[in-house]
Amino acid sequence: CARKGYFLAQPTHATHQWVQACEEAVRAGDDERAAAHLERIEQEVEQEESTLTAAFNLFVPAGADSLTSREVQTMLEYLGFPAGAGDVERLLRAVDRDGDGTISLREFCLYVGRMGGSHELFKVRRERIRNKMGASDEGA
């Protein structure tokens, strides 16, 4: 995701707790505990970047390196979010930092990091699927 650890400073991201614990251990002079926390941070960063890259690549057409409004709409539908034209445009404006009208992998990673990370993104999807299944089960 372009810049390793881009989300570590985001208090909303689950990995941030490990950063704080590592900083506290360093301040306390506990090198062993700091090293253990740092190892955990490195594992979490690697996993997060792998997960987000794989998720992004599900929607990017072969040979492309960014999501157009069409792919953003497909992604939103997959995640269970509203995906009308207005929703797509709002998301593009919120995420597209370089103003090219698309979402790059880096922009996607930054946005998901601000949301709380891949775990939170997929948690929302799981909840929406569960709600849909519950609603259809009730009607049966």
Tab-separated table of C-alpha atoms in Angstrom:
chain	number	residue	atom	x	y	z
A	1	CYS	CA	0.000	0.000	0.000
A	2	ALA	CA	2.525	2.534	-1.227
A	3	ARG	CA	3.834	3.755	2.138
A	4	LYS	CA	4.327	1.059	4.759
A	5	GLY	CA	2.442	1.662	7.974
A	6	TYR	CA	0.378	4.549	6.560
A	7	PHE	CA	-2.354	3.883	9.140
A	8	LEU	CA	-0.284	3.524	12.318
A	9	ALA	CA	-0.938	7.109	13.384
A	10	GLN	CA	-4.690	6.715	12.889
A	11	PRO	CA	-6.287	6.421	16.359
A	12	THR	CA	-9.319	4.794	14.722
A	13	HIS	CA	-7.256	1.886	13.413
A	14	ALA	CA	-7.053	-1.277	15.536
A	15	THR	CA	-3.258	-1.443	15.138
A	16	HIS	CA	-2.881	1.940	16.824
A	17	GLN	CA	-3.257	0.289	20.244
A	18	TRP	CA	-0.059	-1.686	19.605
A	19	VAL	CA	1.774	1.503	18.626
A	20	GLN	CA	0.726	3.121	21.892
A	21	ALA	CA	1.768	0.046	23.895
A	22	CYS	CA	5.155	0.038	22.159
A	23	GLU	CA	5.666	3.744	22.869
A	24	GLU	CA	4.775	3.209	26.529
A	25	ALA	CA	7.254	0.321	26.786
A	26	VAL	CA	9.994	2.482	25.234
A	27	ARG	CA	9.270	5.325	27.671
A	28	ALA	CA	9.389	2.832	30.549
A	29	GLY	CA	12.738	1.502	29.323
A	30	ASP	CA	11.307	-1.998	28.833
A	31	ASP	CA	13.168	-3.001	25.678
A	32	GLU	CA	11.905	-6.585	25.715
A	33	ARG	CA	8.254	-5.549	25.862
A	34	ALA	CA	8.837	-2.814	23.248
A	35	ALA	CA	10.434	-5.367	20.902
A	36	ALA	CA	7.481	-7.735	21.363
A	37	HIS	CA	5.025	-4.936	20.559
A	38	LEU	CA	7.095	-3.867	17.555
A	39	GLU	CA	7.047	-7.425	16.228
A	40	ARG	CA	3.261	-7.487	16.595
A	41	ILE	CA	2.986	-4.137	14.784
A	42	GLU	CA	5.093	-5.437	11.891
A	43	GLN	CA	2.892	-8.538	11.590
A	44	GLU	CA	-0.289	-6.457	11.700
A	45	VAL	CA	1.013	-4.009	9.075
A	46	GLU	CA	2.004	-6.833	6.744
A	47	GLN	CA	-1.384	-8.536	7.146
A	48	GLU	CA	-3.332	-5.291	6.712
A	49	GLU	CA	-1.465	-4.317	3.566
A	50	SER	CA	-1.903	-7.791	2.102
A	51	THR	CA	-5.629	-7.791	2.885
A	52	LEU	CA	-6.220	-4.313	1.461
A	53	THR	CA	-4.197	-4.992	-1.676
A	54	ALA	CA	-6.162	-8.195	-2.308
A	55	ALA	CA	-9.476	-6.411	-1.674
A	56	PHE	CA	-8.537	-3.553	-4.008
A	57	ASN	CA	-7.425	-5.959	-6.728
A	58	LEU	CA	-10.832	-7.674	-6.693
A	59	PHE	CA	-12.304	-4.581	-8.321
A	60	VAL	CA	-9.496	-3.168	-10.490
A	61	PRO	CA	-9.667	-4.311	-14.121
A	62	ALA	CA	-6.641	-6.147	-15.518
A	63	GLY	CA	-3.932	-3.694	-16.486
A	64	ALA	CA	-5.434	-0.806	-14.504
A	65	ASP	CA	-4.014	0.692	-11.324
A	66	SER	CA	-7.029	2.580	-9.997
A	67	LEU	CA	-10.782	2.339	-9.521
A	68	THR	CA	-13.098	4.356	-11.747
A	69	SER	CA	-16.625	5.280	-10.689
A	70	ARG	CA	-17.886	2.050	-12.257
A	71	GLU	CA	-15.545	-0.130	-10.177
A	72	VAL	CA	-16.310	1.937	-7.071
A	73	GLN	CA	-20.007	1.232	-7.592
A	74	THR	CA	-19.301	-2.507	-7.918
A	75	MET	CA	-17.162	-2.414	-4.782
A	76	LEU	CA	-19.831	-0.583	-2.781
A	77	GLU	CA	-22.480	-3.074	-3.865
A	78	TYR	CA	-20.202	-5.961	-2.889
A	79	LEU	CA	-19.608	-4.434	0.530
A	80	GLY	CA	-23.338	-3.936	1.002
A	81	PHE	CA	-23.340	-0.147	0.971
A	82	PRO	CA	-25.750	2.012	-1.017
A	83	ALA	CA	-24.322	2.438	-4.489
A	84	GLY	CA	-26.360	5.047	-6.304
A	85	ALA	CA	-24.570	7.545	-8.531
A	86	GLY	CA	-24.602	10.130	-5.731
A	87	ASP	CA	-23.052	7.659	-3.278
A	88	VAL	CA	-20.299	6.795	-5.731
A	89	GLU	CA	-19.527	10.453	-6.430
A	90	ARG	CA	-19.441	11.311	-2.707
A	91	LEU	CA	-17.025	8.462	-2.041
A	92	LEU	CA	-14.829	9.434	-4.977
A	93	ARG	CA	-14.649	13.037	-3.742
A	94	ALA	CA	-13.828	11.874	-0.206
A	95	VAL	CA	-11.131	9.389	-1.209
A	96	ASP	CA	-9.560	10.805	-4.398
A	97	ARG	CA	-6.686	12.872	-3.029
A	98	ASP	CA	-4.935	13.668	-6.297
A	99	GLY	CA	-8.106	14.812	-8.073
A	100	ASP	CA	-7.824	12.457	-11.054
A	101	GLY	CA	-11.366	11.114	-10.606
A	102	THR	CA	-10.222	7.626	-9.617
A	103	ILE	CA	-9.142	5.816	-6.453
A	104	SER	CA	-5.596	4.468	-6.386
A	105	LEU	CA	-4.426	1.677	-4.092
A	106	ARG	CA	-2.723	4.244	-1.861
A	107	GLU	CA	-5.893	6.354	-1.625
A	108	PHE	CA	-7.944	3.229	-0.888
A	109	CYS	CA	-5.537	2.167	1.874
A	110	LEU	CA	-5.543	5.620	3.453
A	111	TYR	CA	-9.332	5.761	3.416
A	112	VAL	CA	-9.809	2.288	4.888
A	113	GLY	CA	-7.146	3.089	7.497
A	114	ARG	CA	-9.088	6.175	8.568
A	115	MET	CA	-12.238	4.037	8.791
A	116	GLY	CA	-10.528	1.710	11.257
A	117	GLY	CA	-8.889	-0.750	8.899
A	118	SER	CA	-9.874	-3.786	6.909
A	119	HIS	CA	-11.369	-5.474	9.948
A	120	GLU	CA	-13.898	-2.649	10.341
A	121	LEU	CA	-14.612	-2.530	6.607
A	122	PHE	CA	-15.407	-6.225	6.436
A	123	LYS	CA	-17.241	-6.111	9.766
A	124	VAL	CA	-19.727	-3.731	8.168
A	125	ARG	CA	-20.084	-6.111	5.209
A	126	ARG	CA	-20.659	-9.101	7.490
A	127	GLU	CA	-23.315	-7.186	9.439
A	128	ARG	CA	-25.113	-6.124	6.275
A	129	ILE	CA	-25.101	-9.687	4.934
A	130	ARG	CA	-26.362	-10.996	8.261
A	131	ASN	CA	-29.144	-8.381	8.252
A	132	LYS	CA	-30.135	-9.281	4.679
A	133	MET	CA	-30.191	-12.975	5.509
A	134	GLY	CA	-32.230	-12.315	8.642
A	135	ALA	CA	-34.677	-10.195	6.682
A	136	SER	CA	-35.082	-12.850	3.982
A	137	ASP	CA	-35.381	-15.617	6.597
A	138	GLU	CA	-38.203	-13.715	8.288
A	139	GLY	CA	-40.109	-13.444	5.026
A	140	ALA	CA	-39.837	-17.188	4.297
